[in-house]
Amino acid sequence: RAGVTLAASTLASSMILVDQTAVPLATPDILGDLGGATGEGQWILTANILPLAALMVLGGRLGDLLGLRRVFIAGAVIFALATVAAGAAQDMVMLIAARAVQGCGAALMMPMAIAITSAVYPEERRGWALGILAGASAFFAALGPVLGGLLTSIDWRLVFLINVPLAITTVVLTLRATPDFQPVAGRHPRIDYLGTVTFGLGIAALVLGLSQGQDDGWGAPDTLVPLGA
């Protein structure tokens, strides 16, 4: 059962990373099909990364308070539904919005994948299990551009829709094999809302500034203002 749980966690992490490395290959076809402007191309990826980076700490905290498996499955379901919306997008606004929701689901899954793997394996095998999780995820992320190019040659929508059966498989494996970890009894549930907002805005501004710098130049106001913030 621990092995099945590890497979589900690895599949979730790999799915998120492959999505980020495969989508850039499909961007030209997406812009051409949906009539998007060249400047909108970067937002297909940035809209996904911003909430992922900003909400990952909150996602980990929610796992502590609500239960690891529950939050992990919620993230997988959100990711799957947003992926369907991205694959069915009829314009750039719908696609970018779906990508942002995808990032929110990924922010719930990624920290939970590590936490669940650590919880189901004893200390003497924990390092091995986390190594499998990290190594397999990195391997599939490296295959992302190849997979993205192959699927785009058929239809760019497949770059998104390929994740739907993977997300469903993740949920099924998790429900079958992963224990329903409950929050520690007696622990007072608390979320540092001010810290969450501060961190979220700060990391989002940092990612946005670095993204803008590559396109607009490092001295442009669009780059300096978010980096300064």
PDB file of C-alpha atoms in Angstrom:
ATOM      1  CA  ARG A   1       0.000   0.000   0.000  1.00  0.00           C
ATOM      2  CA  ALA A   2       2.907   2.350   0.659  1.00  0.00           C
ATOM      3  CA  GLY A   3       4.179   1.591  -2.842  1.00  0.00           C
ATOM      4  CA  VAL A   4       0.816   2.493  -4.374  1.00  0.00           C
ATOM      5  CA  THR A   5       0.760   5.709  -2.357  1.00  0.00           C
ATOM      6  CA  LEU A   6       4.269   6.526  -3.602  1.00  0.00           C
ATOM      7  CA  ALA A   7       3.096   5.887  -7.170  1.00  0.00           C
ATOM      8  CA  ALA A   8       0.176   8.292  -6.710  1.00  0.00           C
ATOM      9  CA  SER A   9       2.410  11.003  -5.225  1.00  0.00           C
ATOM     10  CA  THR A  10       4.999  10.558  -7.962  1.00  0.00           C
ATOM     11  CA  LEU A  11       2.320  10.698 -10.641  1.00  0.00           C
ATOM     12  CA  ALA A  12       0.938  13.933  -9.186  1.00  0.00           C
ATOM     13  CA  SER A  13       4.335  15.655  -8.996  1.00  0.00           C
ATOM     14  CA  SER A  14       5.330  14.428 -12.452  1.00  0.00           C
ATOM     15  CA  MET A  15       2.029  15.603 -13.929  1.00  0.00           C
ATOM     16  CA  ILE A  16       2.552  19.121 -12.601  1.00  0.00           C
ATOM     17  CA  LEU A  17       6.148  19.383 -13.816  1.00  0.00           C
ATOM     18  CA  VAL A  18       5.443  17.849 -17.228  1.00  0.00           C
ATOM     19  CA  ASP A  19       2.610  20.329 -17.683  1.00  0.00           C
ATOM     20  CA  GLN A  20       4.997  23.226 -17.137  1.00  0.00           C
ATOM     21  CA  THR A  21       7.658  21.917 -19.524  1.00  0.00           C
ATOM     22  CA  ALA A  22       5.308  20.692 -22.265  1.00  0.00           C
ATOM     23  CA  VAL A  23       2.967  23.691 -22.563  1.00  0.00           C
ATOM     24  CA  PRO A  24       5.603  26.147 -23.938  1.00  0.00           C
ATOM     25  CA  LEU A  25       5.952  23.923 -27.024  1.00  0.00           C
ATOM     26  CA  ALA A  26       2.234  24.320 -27.702  1.00  0.00           C
ATOM     27  CA  THR A  27       2.133  28.096 -27.181  1.00  0.00           C
ATOM     28  CA  PRO A  28       2.547  29.146 -30.860  1.00  0.00           C
ATOM     29  CA  ASP A  29      -0.269  26.819 -31.930  1.00  0.00           C
ATOM     30  CA  ILE A  30      -2.474  28.039 -29.078  1.00  0.00           C
ATOM     31  CA  LEU A  31      -1.975  31.687 -30.018  1.00  0.00           C
ATOM     32  CA  GLY A  32      -2.693  30.963 -33.661  1.00  0.00           C
ATOM     33  CA  ASP A  33      -5.828  28.951 -32.957  1.00  0.00           C
ATOM     34  CA  LEU A  34      -7.304  31.259 -30.297  1.00  0.00           C
ATOM     35  CA  GLY A  35      -6.204  34.488 -31.930  1.00  0.00           C
ATOM     36  CA  GLY A  36      -3.985  35.526 -29.038  1.00  0.00           C
ATOM     37  CA  ALA A  37      -1.427  38.307 -29.166  1.00  0.00           C
ATOM     38  CA  THR A  38       2.256  37.490 -28.903  1.00  0.00           C
ATOM     39  CA  GLY A  39       2.475  39.153 -25.486  1.00  0.00           C
ATOM     40  CA  GLU A  40      -0.209  36.836 -24.134  1.00  0.00           C
ATOM     41  CA  GLY A  41       1.931  33.797 -24.785  1.00  0.00           C
ATOM     42  CA  GLN A  42       3.988  34.198 -21.614  1.00  0.00           C
ATOM     43  CA  TRP A  43       0.817  34.330 -19.513  1.00  0.00           C
ATOM     44  CA  ILE A  44      -0.113  30.798 -20.553  1.00  0.00           C
ATOM     45  CA  LEU A  45       2.758  29.658 -18.339  1.00  0.00           C
ATOM     46  CA  THR A  46       2.995  32.561 -15.883  1.00  0.00           C
ATOM     47  CA  ALA A  47      -0.683  32.336 -14.931  1.00  0.00           C
ATOM     48  CA  ASN A  48      -0.009  28.784 -13.765  1.00  0.00           C
ATOM     49  CA  ILE A  49       3.256  29.435 -11.940  1.00  0.00           C
ATOM     50  CA  LEU A  50       2.080  32.490  -9.961  1.00  0.00           C
ATOM     51  CA  PRO A  51      -0.613  30.756  -7.861  1.00  0.00           C
ATOM     52  CA  LEU A  52       1.531  27.631  -7.573  1.00  0.00           C
ATOM     53  CA  ALA A  53       4.384  29.610  -6.025  1.00  0.00           C
ATOM     54  CA  ALA A  54       2.164  31.905  -3.966  1.00  0.00           C
ATOM     55  CA  LEU A  55      -0.146  29.279  -2.448  1.00  0.00           C
ATOM     56  CA  MET A  56       2.131  26.296  -1.857  1.00  0.00           C
ATOM     57  CA  VAL A  57       2.887  27.262   1.756  1.00  0.00           C
ATOM     58  CA  LEU A  58      -0.836  27.732   2.411  1.00  0.00           C
ATOM     59  CA  GLY A  59      -1.487  24.348   0.797  1.00  0.00           C
ATOM     60  CA  GLY A  60       0.939  22.700   3.206  1.00  0.00           C
ATOM     61  CA  ARG A  61      -0.714  24.397   6.157  1.00  0.00           C
ATOM     62  CA  LEU A  62      -4.176  23.288   5.032  1.00  0.00           C
ATOM     63  CA  GLY A  63      -2.875  19.723   4.957  1.00  0.00           C
ATOM     64  CA  ASP A  64      -1.834  20.051   8.608  1.00  0.00           C
ATOM     65  CA  LEU A  65      -5.248  21.373   9.588  1.00  0.00           C
ATOM     66  CA  LEU A  66      -7.641  19.398   7.369  1.00  0.00           C
ATOM     67  CA  GLY A  67      -5.788  16.159   6.694  1.00  0.00           C
ATOM     68  CA  LEU A  68      -3.117  15.293   4.138  1.00  0.00           C
ATOM     69  CA  ARG A  69      -5.145  12.929   1.963  1.00  0.00           C
ATOM     70  CA  ARG A  70      -8.185  15.186   1.896  1.00  0.00           C
ATOM     71  CA  VAL A  71      -6.217  18.217   0.691  1.00  0.00           C
ATOM     72  CA  PHE A  72      -4.231  16.130  -1.793  1.00  0.00           C
ATOM     73  CA  ILE A  73      -7.387  14.741  -3.408  1.00  0.00           C
ATOM     74  CA  ALA A  74      -8.993  18.187  -3.455  1.00  0.00           C
ATOM     75  CA  GLY A  75      -5.947  19.521  -5.303  1.00  0.00           C
ATOM     76  CA  ALA A  76      -6.063  16.680  -7.837  1.00  0.00           C
ATOM     77  CA  VAL A  77      -9.777  17.255  -8.517  1.00  0.00           C
ATOM     78  CA  ILE A  78      -9.273  21.017  -8.939  1.00  0.00           C
ATOM     79  CA  PHE A  79      -6.326  20.372 -11.248  1.00  0.00           C
ATOM     80  CA  ALA A  80      -8.314  17.883 -13.345  1.00  0.00           C
ATOM     81  CA  LEU A  81     -11.348  20.174 -13.748  1.00  0.00           C
ATOM     82  CA  ALA A  82      -9.151  23.150 -14.646  1.00  0.00           C
ATOM     83  CA  THR A  83      -7.276  20.988 -17.151  1.00  0.00           C
ATOM     84  CA  VAL A  84     -10.550  20.088 -18.866  1.00  0.00           C
ATOM     85  CA  ALA A  85     -11.397  23.797 -19.051  1.00  0.00           C
ATOM     86  CA  ALA A  86      -7.956  24.606 -20.498  1.00  0.00           C
ATOM     87  CA  GLY A  87      -8.295  21.883 -23.121  1.00  0.00           C
ATOM     88  CA  ALA A  88     -11.749  23.168 -24.077  1.00  0.00           C
ATOM     89  CA  ALA A  89     -10.815  26.879 -24.055  1.00  0.00           C
ATOM     90  CA  GLN A  90     -12.370  28.976 -26.798  1.00  0.00           C
ATOM     91  CA  ASP A  91     -10.403  32.161 -26.159  1.00  0.00           C
ATOM     92  CA  MET A  92      -7.310  33.352 -24.349  1.00  0.00           C
ATOM     93  CA  VAL A  93      -9.210  34.673 -21.330  1.00  0.00           C
ATOM     94  CA  MET A  94     -10.732  31.252 -20.649  1.00  0.00           C
ATOM     95  CA  LEU A  95      -7.390  29.514 -21.149  1.00  0.00           C
ATOM     96  CA  ILE A  96      -5.429  31.845 -18.863  1.00  0.00           C
ATOM     97  CA  ALA A  97      -8.115  31.640 -16.165  1.00  0.00           C
ATOM     98  CA  ALA A  98      -8.075  27.842 -16.362  1.00  0.00           C
ATOM     99  CA  ARG A  99      -4.281  27.843 -16.094  1.00  0.00           C
ATOM    100  CA  ALA A 100      -4.491  29.962 -12.932  1.00  0.00           C
ATOM    101  CA  VAL A 101      -6.939  27.501 -11.356  1.00  0.00           C
ATOM    102  CA  GLN A 102      -4.610  24.667 -12.388  1.00  0.00           C
ATOM    103  CA  GLY A 103      -1.861  26.368 -10.416  1.00  0.00           C
ATOM    104  CA  CYS A 104      -4.107  26.510  -7.343  1.00  0.00           C
ATOM    105  CA  GLY A 105      -4.754  22.772  -7.558  1.00  0.00           C
ATOM    106  CA  ALA A 106      -1.048  22.089  -8.030  1.00  0.00           C
ATOM    107  CA  ALA A 107      -0.264  24.182  -4.935  1.00  0.00           C
ATOM    108  CA  LEU A 108      -2.377  21.768  -2.895  1.00  0.00           C
ATOM    109  CA  MET A 109      -0.922  18.621  -4.453  1.00  0.00           C
ATOM    110  CA  MET A 110       2.821  19.272  -4.440  1.00  0.00           C
ATOM    111  CA  PRO A 111       3.441  19.773  -0.696  1.00  0.00           C
ATOM    112  CA  MET A 112       0.992  16.973   0.115  1.00  0.00           C
ATOM    113  CA  ALA A 113       2.846  14.535  -2.149  1.00  0.00           C
ATOM    114  CA  ILE A 114       6.010  15.001  -0.101  1.00  0.00           C
ATOM    115  CA  ALA A 115       4.196  14.975   3.249  1.00  0.00           C
ATOM    116  CA  ILE A 116       2.191  11.836   2.462  1.00  0.00           C
ATOM    117  CA  THR A 117       5.263   9.982   1.189  1.00  0.00           C
ATOM    118  CA  SER A 118       7.130  10.906   4.370  1.00  0.00           C
ATOM    119  CA  ALA A 119       4.199   9.754   6.506  1.00  0.00           C
ATOM    120  CA  VAL A 120       3.643   6.315   4.977  1.00  0.00           C
ATOM    121  CA  TYR A 121       7.284   5.190   4.978  1.00  0.00           C
ATOM    122  CA  PRO A 122       9.282   4.380   8.116  1.00  0.00           C
ATOM    123  CA  GLU A 123      12.306   6.514   8.852  1.00  0.00           C
ATOM    124  CA  GLU A 124      14.806   3.953   7.534  1.00  0.00           C
ATOM    125  CA  ARG A 125      13.152   3.917   4.071  1.00  0.00           C
ATOM    126  CA  ARG A 126      11.927   7.517   3.922  1.00  0.00           C
ATOM    127  CA  GLY A 127      15.004   8.854   2.158  1.00  0.00           C
ATOM    128  CA  TRP A 128      14.727   6.152  -0.506  1.00  0.00           C
ATOM    129  CA  ALA A 129      11.038   6.921  -1.096  1.00  0.00           C
ATOM    130  CA  LEU A 130      11.587  10.686  -1.337  1.00  0.00           C
ATOM    131  CA  GLY A 131      14.479  10.039  -3.722  1.00  0.00           C
ATOM    132  CA  ILE A 132      12.169   8.004  -5.970  1.00  0.00           C
ATOM    133  CA  LEU A 133       9.589  10.789  -5.833  1.00  0.00           C
ATOM    134  CA  ALA A 134      12.084  13.512  -6.739  1.00  0.00           C
ATOM    135  CA  GLY A 135      14.035  11.499  -9.301  1.00  0.00           C
ATOM    136  CA  ALA A 136      11.001  10.209 -11.203  1.00  0.00           C
ATOM    137  CA  SER A 137       9.413  13.659 -11.226  1.00  0.00           C
ATOM    138  CA  ALA A 138      12.592  15.213 -12.636  1.00  0.00           C
ATOM    139  CA  PHE A 139      12.837  12.463 -15.255  1.00  0.00           C
ATOM    140  CA  PHE A 140       9.308  13.027 -16.528  1.00  0.00           C
ATOM    141  CA  ALA A 141       9.775  16.794 -16.417  1.00  0.00           C
ATOM    142  CA  ALA A 142      12.745  16.345 -18.759  1.00  0.00           C
ATOM    143  CA  LEU A 143      10.476  14.405 -21.122  1.00  0.00           C
ATOM    144  CA  GLY A 144       7.953  17.236 -21.101  1.00  0.00           C
ATOM    145  CA  PRO A 145       9.275  19.069 -24.193  1.00  0.00           C
ATOM    146  CA  VAL A 146       9.322  15.822 -26.189  1.00  0.00           C
ATOM    147  CA  LEU A 147       5.802  14.955 -25.101  1.00  0.00           C
ATOM    148  CA  GLY A 148       4.635  18.521 -25.721  1.00  0.00           C
ATOM    149  CA  GLY A 149       6.003  18.550 -29.236  1.00  0.00           C
ATOM    150  CA  LEU A 150       4.490  15.159 -30.050  1.00  0.00           C
ATOM    151  CA  LEU A 151       1.013  16.034 -28.762  1.00  0.00           C
ATOM    152  CA  THR A 152       1.070  19.501 -30.331  1.00  0.00           C
ATOM    153  CA  SER A 153       1.751  17.921 -33.712  1.00  0.00           C
ATOM    154  CA  ILE A 154      -1.614  16.173 -33.325  1.00  0.00           C
ATOM    155  CA  ASP A 155      -3.636  18.835 -31.476  1.00  0.00           C
ATOM    156  CA  TRP A 156      -2.442  21.358 -28.896  1.00  0.00           C
ATOM    157  CA  ARG A 157      -5.466  20.611 -26.704  1.00  0.00           C
ATOM    158  CA  LEU A 158      -4.045  17.162 -26.016  1.00  0.00           C
ATOM    159  CA  VAL A 159      -1.176  18.791 -24.118  1.00  0.00           C
ATOM    160  CA  PHE A 160      -3.740  19.670 -21.455  1.00  0.00           C
ATOM    161  CA  LEU A 161      -6.223  16.828 -21.807  1.00  0.00           C
ATOM    162  CA  ILE A 162      -3.537  14.154 -21.361  1.00  0.00           C
ATOM    163  CA  ASN A 163      -3.446  15.157 -17.692  1.00  0.00           C
ATOM    164  CA  VAL A 164      -7.119  14.341 -17.074  1.00  0.00           C
ATOM    165  CA  PRO A 165      -6.779  10.517 -16.959  1.00  0.00           C
ATOM    166  CA  LEU A 166      -3.544  10.922 -14.997  1.00  0.00           C
ATOM    167  CA  ALA A 167      -5.294  13.064 -12.383  1.00  0.00           C
ATOM    168  CA  ILE A 168      -8.169  10.574 -12.162  1.00  0.00           C
ATOM    169  CA  THR A 169      -5.676   7.732 -11.703  1.00  0.00           C
ATOM    170  CA  THR A 170      -3.975   9.723  -8.942  1.00  0.00           C
ATOM    171  CA  VAL A 171      -7.277  10.142  -7.078  1.00  0.00           C
ATOM    172  CA  VAL A 172      -8.210   6.454  -7.440  1.00  0.00           C
ATOM    173  CA  LEU A 173      -4.811   5.214  -6.232  1.00  0.00           C
ATOM    174  CA  THR A 174      -4.870   7.618  -3.302  1.00  0.00           C
ATOM    175  CA  LEU A 175      -8.356   6.578  -2.196  1.00  0.00           C
ATOM    176  CA  ARG A 176      -7.422   2.902  -2.404  1.00  0.00           C
ATOM    177  CA  ALA A 177      -4.046   2.937  -0.678  1.00  0.00           C
ATOM    178  CA  THR A 178      -3.372   6.128   1.292  1.00  0.00           C
ATOM    179  CA  PRO A 179      -4.417   6.288   4.947  1.00  0.00           C
ATOM    180  CA  ASP A 180      -6.793   9.076   5.913  1.00  0.00           C
ATOM    181  CA  PHE A 181      -4.346  11.061   8.028  1.00  0.00           C
ATOM    182  CA  GLN A 182      -6.186  13.192  10.573  1.00  0.00           C
ATOM    183  CA  PRO A 183      -4.924  16.419  12.150  1.00  0.00           C
ATOM    184  CA  VAL A 184      -3.168  15.953  15.493  1.00  0.00           C
ATOM    185  CA  ALA A 185      -5.726  16.024  18.328  1.00  0.00           C
ATOM    186  CA  GLY A 186      -5.502  19.039  20.597  1.00  0.00           C
ATOM    187  CA  ARG A 187      -3.710  21.200  18.044  1.00  0.00           C
ATOM    188  CA  HIS A 188      -5.435  24.537  17.673  1.00  0.00           C
ATOM    189  CA  PRO A 189      -6.261  25.136  14.009  1.00  0.00           C
ATOM    190  CA  ARG A 190      -4.840  28.464  12.970  1.00  0.00           C
ATOM    191  CA  ILE A 191      -3.797  30.045   9.699  1.00  0.00           C
ATOM    192  CA  ASP A 192      -1.530  33.071   9.659  1.00  0.00           C
ATOM    193  CA  TYR A 193      -3.680  35.028   7.222  1.00  0.00           C
ATOM    194  CA  LEU A 194      -1.479  38.128   7.231  1.00  0.00           C
ATOM    195  CA  GLY A 195       1.633  36.031   6.656  1.00  0.00           C
ATOM    196  CA  THR A 196      -0.112  34.035   3.949  1.00  0.00           C
ATOM    197  CA  VAL A 197      -1.157  37.158   2.068  1.00  0.00           C
ATOM    198  CA  THR A 198       2.253  38.789   2.501  1.00  0.00           C
ATOM    199  CA  PHE A 199       4.124  35.730   1.299  1.00  0.00           C
ATOM    200  CA  GLY A 200       1.687  35.130  -1.569  1.00  0.00           C
ATOM    201  CA  LEU A 201       1.891  38.691  -2.859  1.00  0.00           C
ATOM    202  CA  GLY A 202       5.652  38.810  -2.394  1.00  0.00           C
ATOM    203  CA  ILE A 203       6.431  35.566  -4.212  1.00  0.00           C
ATOM    204  CA  ALA A 204       3.921  36.387  -6.954  1.00  0.00           C
ATOM    205  CA  ALA A 205       5.525  39.807  -7.479  1.00  0.00           C
ATOM    206  CA  LEU A 206       8.969  38.187  -7.612  1.00  0.00           C
ATOM    207  CA  VAL A 207       7.902  35.614 -10.206  1.00  0.00           C
ATOM    208  CA  LEU A 208       6.075  38.288 -12.215  1.00  0.00           C
ATOM    209  CA  GLY A 209       9.086  40.611 -12.183  1.00  0.00           C
ATOM    210  CA  LEU A 210      11.451  37.871 -13.330  1.00  0.00           C
ATOM    211  CA  SER A 211       9.020  36.883 -16.087  1.00  0.00           C
ATOM    212  CA  GLN A 212       8.587  40.467 -17.296  1.00  0.00           C
ATOM    213  CA  GLY A 213      12.331  41.061 -17.255  1.00  0.00           C
ATOM    214  CA  GLN A 214      12.921  38.431 -19.912  1.00  0.00           C
ATOM    215  CA  ASP A 215      10.519  40.110 -22.327  1.00  0.00           C
ATOM    216  CA  ASP A 216      10.498  43.832 -21.469  1.00  0.00           C
ATOM    217  CA  GLY A 217      14.081  44.219 -20.245  1.00  0.00           C
ATOM    218  CA  TRP A 218      15.477  44.414 -16.715  1.00  0.00           C
ATOM    219  CA  GLY A 219      15.258  48.199 -16.575  1.00  0.00           C
ATOM    220  CA  ALA A 220      11.626  48.459 -17.647  1.00  0.00           C
ATOM    221  CA  PRO A 221       9.030  49.696 -15.112  1.00  0.00           C
ATOM    222  CA  ASP A 222       7.013  46.522 -15.636  1.00  0.00           C
ATOM    223  CA  THR A 223      10.014  44.629 -14.299  1.00  0.00           C
ATOM    224  CA  LEU A 224      11.310  46.967 -11.597  1.00  0.00           C
ATOM    225  CA  VAL A 225       7.986  47.689  -9.886  1.00  0.00           C
ATOM    226  CA  PRO A 226       7.064  44.072  -9.045  1.00  0.00           C
ATOM    227  CA  LEU A 227      10.669  43.225  -8.143  1.00  0.00           C
ATOM    228  CA  GLY A 228      10.774  46.244  -5.838  1.00  0.00           C
ATOM    229  CA  ALA A 229       7.462  45.259  -4.284  1.00  0.00           C
TER     230      ALA A 229
END
